[in-house]
Amino acid sequence: MRRKVIFVLCSLCAVLGFFTVLSVNKVLNSEWELPSAVSSDQERQRIVLITQELDTPFWKLVGQGAANQAEREDVGFELWGSYGKNQEDFLKQVEIALHSKVDGVIVQGNDTDEFQQLARIKAASYGIPIITVANDVPVEKSLRKTYVGSDHYAAGELLVKQLVDDMGKSGEIVLLGDAELEYSERLRLDGMQDNLEQYAGIRSTYIESGSSDEEAADAAQQALNEHPNVDAFILLDIRQARVIMQEISSRTELEPFYLYSFDDGSEASALLTEGKLDAIIEQSPEEMGEKSVEMMMKWLRNEVVPLDSAGYVTDIRIVEGKGELP
Amino acid sequence: MNTIQKKIWMLAGIVIVMMFAIWLALTFYNQKMQDQYNDILQRYLQMNEVTASSQQTVTNLNDYLSNPTARSANTLASSQQRLQDAQSSLLELRNADNEFSLTNYSNMIESFTETVERSTVFSEQGENDTALSEFTEANRMSVYISEMTLSIFNSELRTYERFYRDIIRQSQELNTMGILLLSLTSVLLLLFTYLFSLSITKPVHQLTKAANELAKGRFDQPIRVNSNDEISFLAKTFDHMRVNINKLILEIQQKAQVESELQESQLLLQQSQMRHLQSQINPHFLFNTLNTLSKKAYLDGAEDTSDLLVSVAGLLRYNLKRLDHTVTLEEEAHVLTQYMDIQKARFSDRLTFHIDLDQSALLYQMPSLTLQPLIENAVIHGIEPKEDDGEIWFRIKDETQYIRIEIEDNGQGMDGNKIEQLLKGGITPQEGHATGIGFSNVAKRLQLFYGSDNVVEIESMPQCGTKIILKLPKVMEVESYV
């Protein structure tokens, strides 16, 4: 009896002891996951990438590339910006970045007075270097250190070459561009128009397509009304592509037209695979991100002084759609 | 020694230590959690302080610009100081997640402070327009600061959500641990209590059993208790008592034996006295007659007969008087010679008696009527059956340790069996003895008197005579025995 009682108590003790030790272990080992503290003496440099089009895949890729490069360089990096080309919000972000005395600002160039004001005066007064990316603002207006992105003039040329290859050396084309052309869009337009001058058989017309969807639709109607024999459309702003194509297809078949655009929007790849677009100029957003951060770091570390103010060009290439050509 | 008190103290100590440890652990964790909560709250309060002080600075700047007095300058300076204090404490709040935004935040406050200072400087220089534009700028920055505070709040909430979940999980685990610990402690306590009670009751039980044994009269079983406390002390004492009682009982038994021996010797004495009485048929008449006969014989010129009669009378007198007294060896030897005179008269040439006495030994005491029966035996068994040449030797020697008395005859002797029987008293005396006292009676009386078993020895072989040896311790001046 006595032995039985002692045995039962001992085994109970052993079992409970085992579980208690497990539990105690768990309690002792479960650390509260607090973010690790940072010592105040070693401040990392901070770089901000600010864009107006946070919502587009293009800018997401730019941000991703920049973030990767920042991680490699061990600098603090954040992607700021506004959605849907919200100018006011964008400028506010830039201002905040400058007031926050970040070490470098990489910004999507914005060809407005307010932006130039900020870049020229405020950034200079705080001594913060600015690098434009993807969209440039001329150096004399913005005092930017350099530009990283595609050569838009070359992109225009490349597209014209593709057009001539597809359509031949004669035909009628319509160029559609939104109300306020960005510096980069203007460069593309220049590139195309300069090139088209070589081909006497090609008649080109530039139609302003406004900034809203309704205006774009109207512009498409206008183009079809005024130029019934039009063979090709070139859209400077890919964000308007879907609306315009819808408008065209509501009037007639979409197939006979050549449709070209420049990829800096969200719909390019979808439209390409649907076969509605015949070709687009594809840029290298990730490369832009990486390169911009790299250049900024080189500047901050005084490795390359001064930076090439003409800019660092990233790769562009033509991508053809899958749709059957007429 | 482990006393029961010590055991109780130990048990209580273990309980207290366990409780204390558990309490300590729980308090420690509680404190840790509280500290963490406090830290987090402190962060929010500090950030809020930044917003509040920046807004106050803007208000004070506005007051100062519209009414630049020393007093408004003072309030502005104090609110700026407050903002700077808040800013300096911000650096401690940085961590991996919010390093970027907090640095921005801090720099923003710096820019704000600079702008405010610029504004006041311009105002002092009278450039009111510039001061006003700087004020507008400062105002805008103040708005940015509040917005930034909110966004940092947001990200902090996101960061600490994980932490809150951890804390909740931790507290749940703590609960489980508490329950387990409680049950473990309870079971351990049960075990300890059981062992402890066992360590007390078991020895008590053993002791009870031993006491029962004692009560039944078994004093020979040792009391064993497996314990090392007071009970074991009790058990040892108890055992000691048992041993003592055992010893006492033995002593009583020995005493009883001695008493029974004493009674036996008295019995023997009475027996010899009885025999003695039987043998004295009107001894005084006989005694007087013998004396008359002795005188008559002397007067008639028969001197030998007269001597003989004197010897017989002396022997008779000795026999009558001295049975319960000690006598000296000399007296005993004298009686013995008188007896031998009589026997010599009886056997004439057939008996030769040799006597050899050590004078120094004759002073010692011995029981009376011991030697005469022995020599009587020698005569009856050694001389009577023989035709002639019967010889008897009687020697007393002082051997320093003891007195050696030898009575030797050259009769037919006896074998070992008979010697043994004789020594054990298995042979009753035959007729023809003068006193009726046999060998065994003598031997027994000597043993009792000297309190020793090996007083009497017999050396004998069939046809080679018998030698009786007495080894008597030297005893002086004992009036009487029994």
Tab-separated table of N, CA and C in Angstrom, chain B residues 193-293:
chain	number	residue	atom	x	y	z
B	193	THR	N	4.767	15.267	2.446
B	193	THR	CA	3.985	15.088	3.665
B	193	THR	C	3.834	13.612	3.974
B	194	TYR	N	3.593	12.840	2.923
B	194	TYR	CA	3.413	11.415	3.120
B	194	TYR	C	4.692	10.775	3.676
B	195	LEU	N	5.802	11.121	3.033
B	195	LEU	CA	7.087	10.576	3.493
B	195	LEU	C	7.381	11.027	4.914
B	196	PHE	N	7.067	12.273	5.159
B	196	PHE	CA	7.341	12.860	6.463
B	196	PHE	C	6.509	12.159	7.541
B	197	SER	N	5.205	11.988	7.244
B	197	SER	CA	4.347	11.346	8.235
B	197	SER	C	4.787	9.900	8.431
B	198	LEU	N	5.230	9.314	7.325
B	198	LEU	CA	5.706	7.928	7.400
B	198	LEU	C	6.942	7.848	8.292
B	199	SER	N	7.812	8.829	8.133
B	199	SER	CA	9.060	8.810	8.912
B	199	SER	C	8.773	8.973	10.396
B	200	ILE	N	7.599	9.499	10.731
B	200	ILE	CA	7.255	9.617	12.151
B	200	ILE	C	6.470	8.390	12.618
B	201	THR	N	5.471	8.005	11.824
B	201	THR	CA	4.576	6.931	12.293
B	201	THR	C	5.242	5.562	12.230
B	202	LYS	N	6.136	5.377	11.275
B	202	LYS	CA	6.739	4.050	11.126
B	202	LYS	C	7.570	3.667	12.359
B	203	PRO	N	8.473	4.530	12.817
B	203	PRO	CA	9.211	4.200	14.037
B	203	PRO	C	8.279	4.005	15.235
B	204	VAL	N	7.221	4.838	15.296
B	204	VAL	CA	6.279	4.696	16.406
B	204	VAL	C	5.648	3.307	16.364
B	205	HIS	N	5.303	2.909	15.146
B	205	HIS	CA	4.694	1.596	14.963
B	205	HIS	C	5.656	0.494	15.411
B	206	GLN	N	6.924	0.646	14.973
B	206	GLN	CA	7.942	-0.348	15.356
B	206	GLN	C	8.098	-0.391	16.866
B	207	LEU	N	8.078	0.806	17.457
B	207	LEU	CA	8.245	0.892	18.900
B	207	LEU	C	7.074	0.204	19.603
B	208	THR	N	5.868	0.424	19.103
B	208	THR	CA	4.674	-0.186	19.675
B	208	THR	C	4.800	-1.704	19.629
B	209	LYS	N	5.256	-2.177	18.474
B	209	LYS	CA	5.397	-3.626	18.309
B	209	LYS	C	6.400	-4.176	19.336
B	210	ALA	N	7.510	-3.442	19.481
B	210	ALA	CA	8.538	-3.890	20.428
B	210	ALA	C	7.988	-3.886	21.850
B	211	ALA	N	7.206	-2.830	22.160
B	211	ALA	CA	6.631	-2.745	23.500
B	211	ALA	C	5.694	-3.928	23.746
B	212	ASN	N	4.926	-4.293	22.708
B	212	ASN	CA	4.035	-5.453	22.813
B	212	ASN	C	4.830	-6.706	23.114
B	213	GLU	N	5.941	-6.875	22.420
B	213	GLU	CA	6.798	-8.045	22.620
B	213	GLU	C	7.253	-8.097	24.071
B	214	LEU	N	7.684	-6.912	24.559
B	214	LEU	CA	8.159	-6.842	25.940
B	214	LEU	C	7.040	-7.225	26.896
B	215	ALA	N	5.836	-6.671	26.575
B	215	ALA	CA	4.703	-6.942	27.450
B	215	ALA	C	4.411	-8.444	27.507
B	216	LYS	N	4.682	-9.135	26.397
B	216	LYS	CA	4.454	-10.573	26.381
B	216	LYS	C	5.569	-11.328	27.097
B	217	GLY	N	6.631	-10.618	27.490
B	217	GLY	CA	7.672	-11.257	28.275
B	217	GLY	C	8.876	-11.701	27.483
B	218	ARG	N	8.924	-11.301	26.215
B	218	ARG	CA	10.109	-11.677	25.434
B	218	ARG	C	11.138	-10.586	25.552
B	219	PHE	N	12.126	-10.863	26.415
B	219	PHE	CA	13.122	-9.825	26.657
B	219	PHE	C	14.355	-10.010	25.801
B	220	ASP	N	14.349	-11.072	24.985
B	220	ASP	CA	15.603	-11.387	24.289
B	220	ASP	C	15.683	-10.759	22.908
B	221	GLN	N	14.558	-10.205	22.407
B	221	GLN	CA	14.630	-9.641	21.053
B	221	GLN	C	15.058	-8.183	21.122
B	222	PRO	N	16.142	-7.842	20.412
B	222	PRO	CA	16.585	-6.442	20.439
B	222	PRO	C	15.576	-5.546	19.706
B	223	ILE	N	15.450	-4.318	20.173
B	223	ILE	CA	14.503	-3.384	19.556
B	223	ILE	C	15.252	-2.576	18.504
B	224	ARG	N	14.773	-2.699	17.280
B	224	ARG	CA	15.431	-1.941	16.198
B	224	ARG	C	14.439	-0.979	15.601
B	225	VAL	N	14.832	0.290	15.466
B	225	VAL	CA	13.967	1.297	14.838
B	225	VAL	C	14.772	2.021	13.772
B	226	ASN	N	14.265	1.987	12.539
B	226	ASN	CA	15.002	2.647	11.437
B	226	ASN	C	14.608	4.115	11.377
B	227	SER	N	15.281	4.881	12.143
B	227	SER	CA	14.961	6.308	12.144
B	227	SER	C	16.122	7.030	12.787
B	228	ASN	N	16.132	8.335	12.669
B	228	ASN	CA	17.245	9.054	13.270
B	228	ASN	C	16.737	10.269	14.028
B	229	ASP	N	15.543	10.125	14.570
B	229	ASP	CA	15.023	11.262	15.323
B	229	ASP	C	14.808	10.877	16.794
B	230	GLU	N	13.914	11.607	17.427
B	230	GLU	CA	13.678	11.380	18.852
B	230	GLU	C	13.165	9.964	19.096
B	231	ILE	N	12.415	9.455	18.154
B	231	ILE	CA	11.846	8.121	18.317
B	231	ILE	C	12.973	7.102	18.447
B	232	SER	N	14.012	7.314	17.639
B	232	SER	CA	15.128	6.369	17.705
B	232	SER	C	15.817	6.467	19.054
B	233	PHE	N	15.889	7.690	19.596
B	233	PHE	CA	16.447	7.881	20.928
B	233	PHE	C	15.607	7.113	21.960
B	234	LEU	N	14.288	7.273	21.794
B	234	LEU	CA	13.351	6.574	22.669
B	234	LEU	C	13.564	5.070	22.569
B	235	ALA	N	13.713	4.609	21.342
B	235	ALA	CA	13.869	3.175	21.095
B	235	ALA	C	15.160	2.670	21.737
B	236	LYS	N	16.223	3.496	21.613
B	236	LYS	CA	17.508	3.088	22.189
B	236	LYS	C	17.377	2.953	23.710
B	237	THR	N	16.744	3.975	24.299
B	237	THR	CA	16.555	3.944	25.756
B	237	THR	C	15.740	2.720	26.148
B	238	PHE	N	14.716	2.470	25.361
B	238	PHE	CA	13.834	1.347	25.595
B	238	PHE	C	14.617	0.027	25.537
B	239	ASP	N	15.486	-0.040	24.549
B	239	ASP	CA	16.306	-1.239	24.366
B	239	ASP	C	17.239	-1.416	25.564
B	240	HIS	N	17.783	-0.294	26.000
B	240	HIS	CA	18.677	-0.305	27.149
B	240	HIS	C	17.944	-0.875	28.370
B	241	MET	N	16.721	-0.390	28.537
B	241	MET	CA	15.889	-0.864	29.641
B	241	MET	C	15.674	-2.370	29.535
B	242	ARG	N	15.402	-2.824	28.323
B	242	ARG	CA	15.174	-4.245	28.095
B	242	ARG	C	16.405	-5.063	28.514
B	243	VAL	N	17.594	-4.540	28.106
B	243	VAL	CA	18.829	-5.260	28.444
B	243	VAL	C	19.009	-5.330	29.956
B	244	ASN	N	18.722	-4.182	30.597
B	244	ASN	CA	18.863	-4.147	32.062
B	244	ASN	C	17.931	-5.151	32.734
B	245	ILE	N	16.681	-5.166	32.281
B	245	ILE	CA	15.704	-6.094	32.856
B	245	ILE	C	16.186	-7.526	32.674
B	246	ASN	N	16.698	-7.776	31.485
B	246	ASN	CA	17.224	-9.110	31.167
B	246	ASN	C	18.310	-9.515	32.172
B	247	LYS	N	19.213	-8.538	32.403
B	247	LYS	CA	20.323	-8.792	33.321
B	247	LYS	C	19.801	-9.098	34.727
B	248	LEU	N	18.832	-8.269	35.148
B	248	LEU	CA	18.257	-8.446	36.485
B	248	LEU	C	17.642	-9.835	36.642
B	249	ILE	N	16.923	-10.242	35.612
B	249	ILE	CA	16.285	-11.560	35.666
B	249	ILE	C	17.323	-12.655	35.833
B	250	LEU	N	18.421	-12.508	35.078
B	250	LEU	CA	19.492	-13.507	35.171
B	250	LEU	C	20.057	-13.570	36.587
B	251	GLU	N	20.255	-12.345	37.130
B	251	GLU	CA	20.803	-12.280	38.480
B	251	GLU	C	19.896	-12.991	39.473
B	252	ILE	N	18.605	-12.722	39.344
B	252	ILE	CA	17.636	-13.351	40.253
B	252	ILE	C	17.700	-14.864	40.129
B	253	GLN	N	17.804	-15.307	38.861
B	253	GLN	CA	17.879	-16.751	38.639
B	253	GLN	C	19.106	-17.344	39.331
B	254	GLN	N	20.245	-16.642	39.220
B	254	GLN	CA	21.482	-17.127	39.839
B	254	GLN	C	21.321	-17.218	41.349
B	255	LYS	N	20.715	-16.142	41.899
B	255	LYS	CA	20.516	-16.105	43.341
B	255	LYS	C	19.672	-17.298	43.787
B	256	ALA	N	18.629	-17.549	43.018
B	256	ALA	CA	17.729	-18.660	43.359
B	256	ALA	C	18.506	-19.979	43.362
B	257	GLN	N	19.408	-20.103	42.376
B	257	GLN	CA	20.202	-21.333	42.288
B	257	GLN	C	21.085	-21.495	43.522
B	258	VAL	N	21.731	-20.372	43.879
B	258	VAL	CA	22.607	-20.421	45.057
B	258	VAL	C	21.813	-20.832	46.286
B	259	GLU	N	20.626	-20.239	46.403
B	259	GLU	CA	19.798	-20.546	47.558
B	259	GLU	C	19.433	-22.026	47.614
B	260	SER	N	19.116	-22.551	46.413
B	260	SER	CA	18.717	-23.968	46.373
B	260	SER	C	19.893	-24.861	46.747
B	261	GLU	N	21.102	-24.422	46.338
B	261	GLU	CA	22.298	-25.183	46.700
B	261	GLU	C	22.497	-25.186	48.214
B	262	LEU	N	22.256	-23.984	48.769
B	262	LEU	CA	22.409	-23.851	50.205
B	262	LEU	C	21.482	-24.814	50.954
B	263	GLN	N	20.261	-24.806	50.469
B	263	GLN	CA	19.274	-25.694	51.084
B	263	GLN	C	19.736	-27.153	51.007
B	264	GLU	N	20.311	-27.480	49.865
B	264	GLU	CA	20.777	-28.859	49.646
B	264	GLU	C	21.846	-29.237	50.675
B	265	SER	N	22.780	-28.274	50.881
B	265	SER	CA	23.873	-28.581	51.820
B	265	SER	C	23.344	-28.771	53.245
B	266	GLN	N	22.350	-27.940	53.591
B	266	GLN	CA	21.730	-28.095	54.901
B	266	GLN	C	21.111	-29.482	55.050
B	267	LEU	N	20.483	-29.865	53.925
B	267	LEU	CA	19.834	-31.173	53.910
B	267	LEU	C	20.854	-32.276	54.175
B	268	LEU	N	22.026	-32.130	53.466
B	268	LEU	CA	23.088	-33.127	53.624
B	268	LEU	C	23.573	-33.182	55.074
B	269	LEU	N	23.709	-31.987	55.624
B	269	LEU	CA	24.186	-31.909	56.995
B	269	LEU	C	23.226	-32.625	57.949
B	270	GLN	N	21.957	-32.315	57.715
B	270	GLN	CA	20.947	-32.961	58.554
B	270	GLN	C	21.019	-34.482	58.413
B	271	GLN	N	21.237	-34.873	57.151
B	271	GLN	CA	21.311	-36.316	56.889
B	271	GLN	C	22.438	-36.951	57.698
B	272	SER	N	23.635	-36.285	57.645
B	272	SER	CA	24.763	-36.866	58.356
B	272	SER	C	24.526	-36.863	59.870
B	273	GLN	N	23.850	-35.768	60.301
B	273	GLN	CA	23.548	-35.723	61.732
B	273	GLN	C	22.617	-36.866	62.126
B	274	MET	N	21.646	-37.095	61.249
B	274	MET	CA	20.705	-38.201	61.485
B	274	MET	C	21.457	-39.523	61.638
B	275	ARG	N	22.332	-39.747	60.628
B	275	ARG	CA	23.105	-40.974	60.655
B	275	ARG	C	23.891	-41.063	61.941
B	276	HIS	N	24.458	-39.910	62.240
B	276	HIS	CA	25.280	-39.804	63.414
B	276	HIS	C	24.502	-40.198	64.675
B	277	LEU	N	23.307	-39.573	64.792
B	277	LEU	CA	22.469	-39.836	65.947
B	277	LEU	C	22.112	-41.313	66.050
B	278	GLN	N	21.797	-41.854	64.847
B	278	GLN	CA	21.462	-43.282	64.821
B	278	GLN	C	22.602	-44.112	65.454
B	279	SER	N	23.851	-43.657	65.099
B	279	SER	CA	25.001	-44.467	65.513
B	279	SER	C	25.336	-44.293	67.006
B	280	GLN	N	24.798	-43.218	67.641
B	280	GLN	CA	25.178	-43.053	69.047
B	280	GLN	C	24.077	-43.644	69.976
B	281	ILE	N	24.312	-44.838	70.317
B	281	ILE	CA	23.368	-45.473	71.219
B	281	ILE	C	23.876	-45.210	72.636
B	282	ASN	N	23.179	-44.278	73.161
B	282	ASN	CA	23.599	-43.863	74.508
B	282	ASN	C	25.105	-43.652	74.582
B	283	PRO	N	25.613	-42.673	73.864
B	283	PRO	CA	27.051	-42.546	73.717
B	283	PRO	C	27.760	-42.265	75.052
B	284	HIS	N	27.084	-41.485	75.900
B	284	HIS	CA	27.787	-41.158	77.145
B	284	HIS	C	27.994	-42.376	78.011
B	285	PHE	N	27.013	-43.274	78.027
B	285	PHE	CA	27.162	-44.513	78.756
B	285	PHE	C	28.318	-45.324	78.207
B	286	LEU	N	28.318	-45.388	76.852
B	286	LEU	CA	29.374	-46.134	76.170
B	286	LEU	C	30.734	-45.507	76.477
B	287	PHE	N	30.747	-44.206	76.380
B	287	PHE	CA	31.957	-43.454	76.625
B	287	PHE	C	32.496	-43.731	78.028
B	288	ASN	N	31.608	-43.616	79.045
B	288	ASN	CA	32.015	-43.863	80.432
B	288	ASN	C	32.473	-45.311	80.629
B	289	THR	N	31.717	-46.241	80.034
B	289	THR	CA	32.060	-47.658	80.145
B	289	THR	C	33.455	-47.913	79.594
B	290	LEU	N	33.698	-47.225	78.377
B	290	LEU	CA	35.013	-47.418	77.751
B	290	LEU	C	36.124	-46.908	78.662
B	291	ASN	N	35.882	-45.765	79.255
B	291	ASN	CA	36.896	-45.220	80.158
B	291	ASN	C	37.145	-46.160	81.327
B	292	THR	N	36.053	-46.713	81.936
B	292	THR	CA	36.174	-47.655	83.035
B	292	THR	C	36.974	-48.881	82.603
B	293	LEU	N	36.651	-49.355	81.379
B	293	LEU	CA	37.339	-50.528	80.844
B	293	LEU	C	38.822	-50.231	80.682
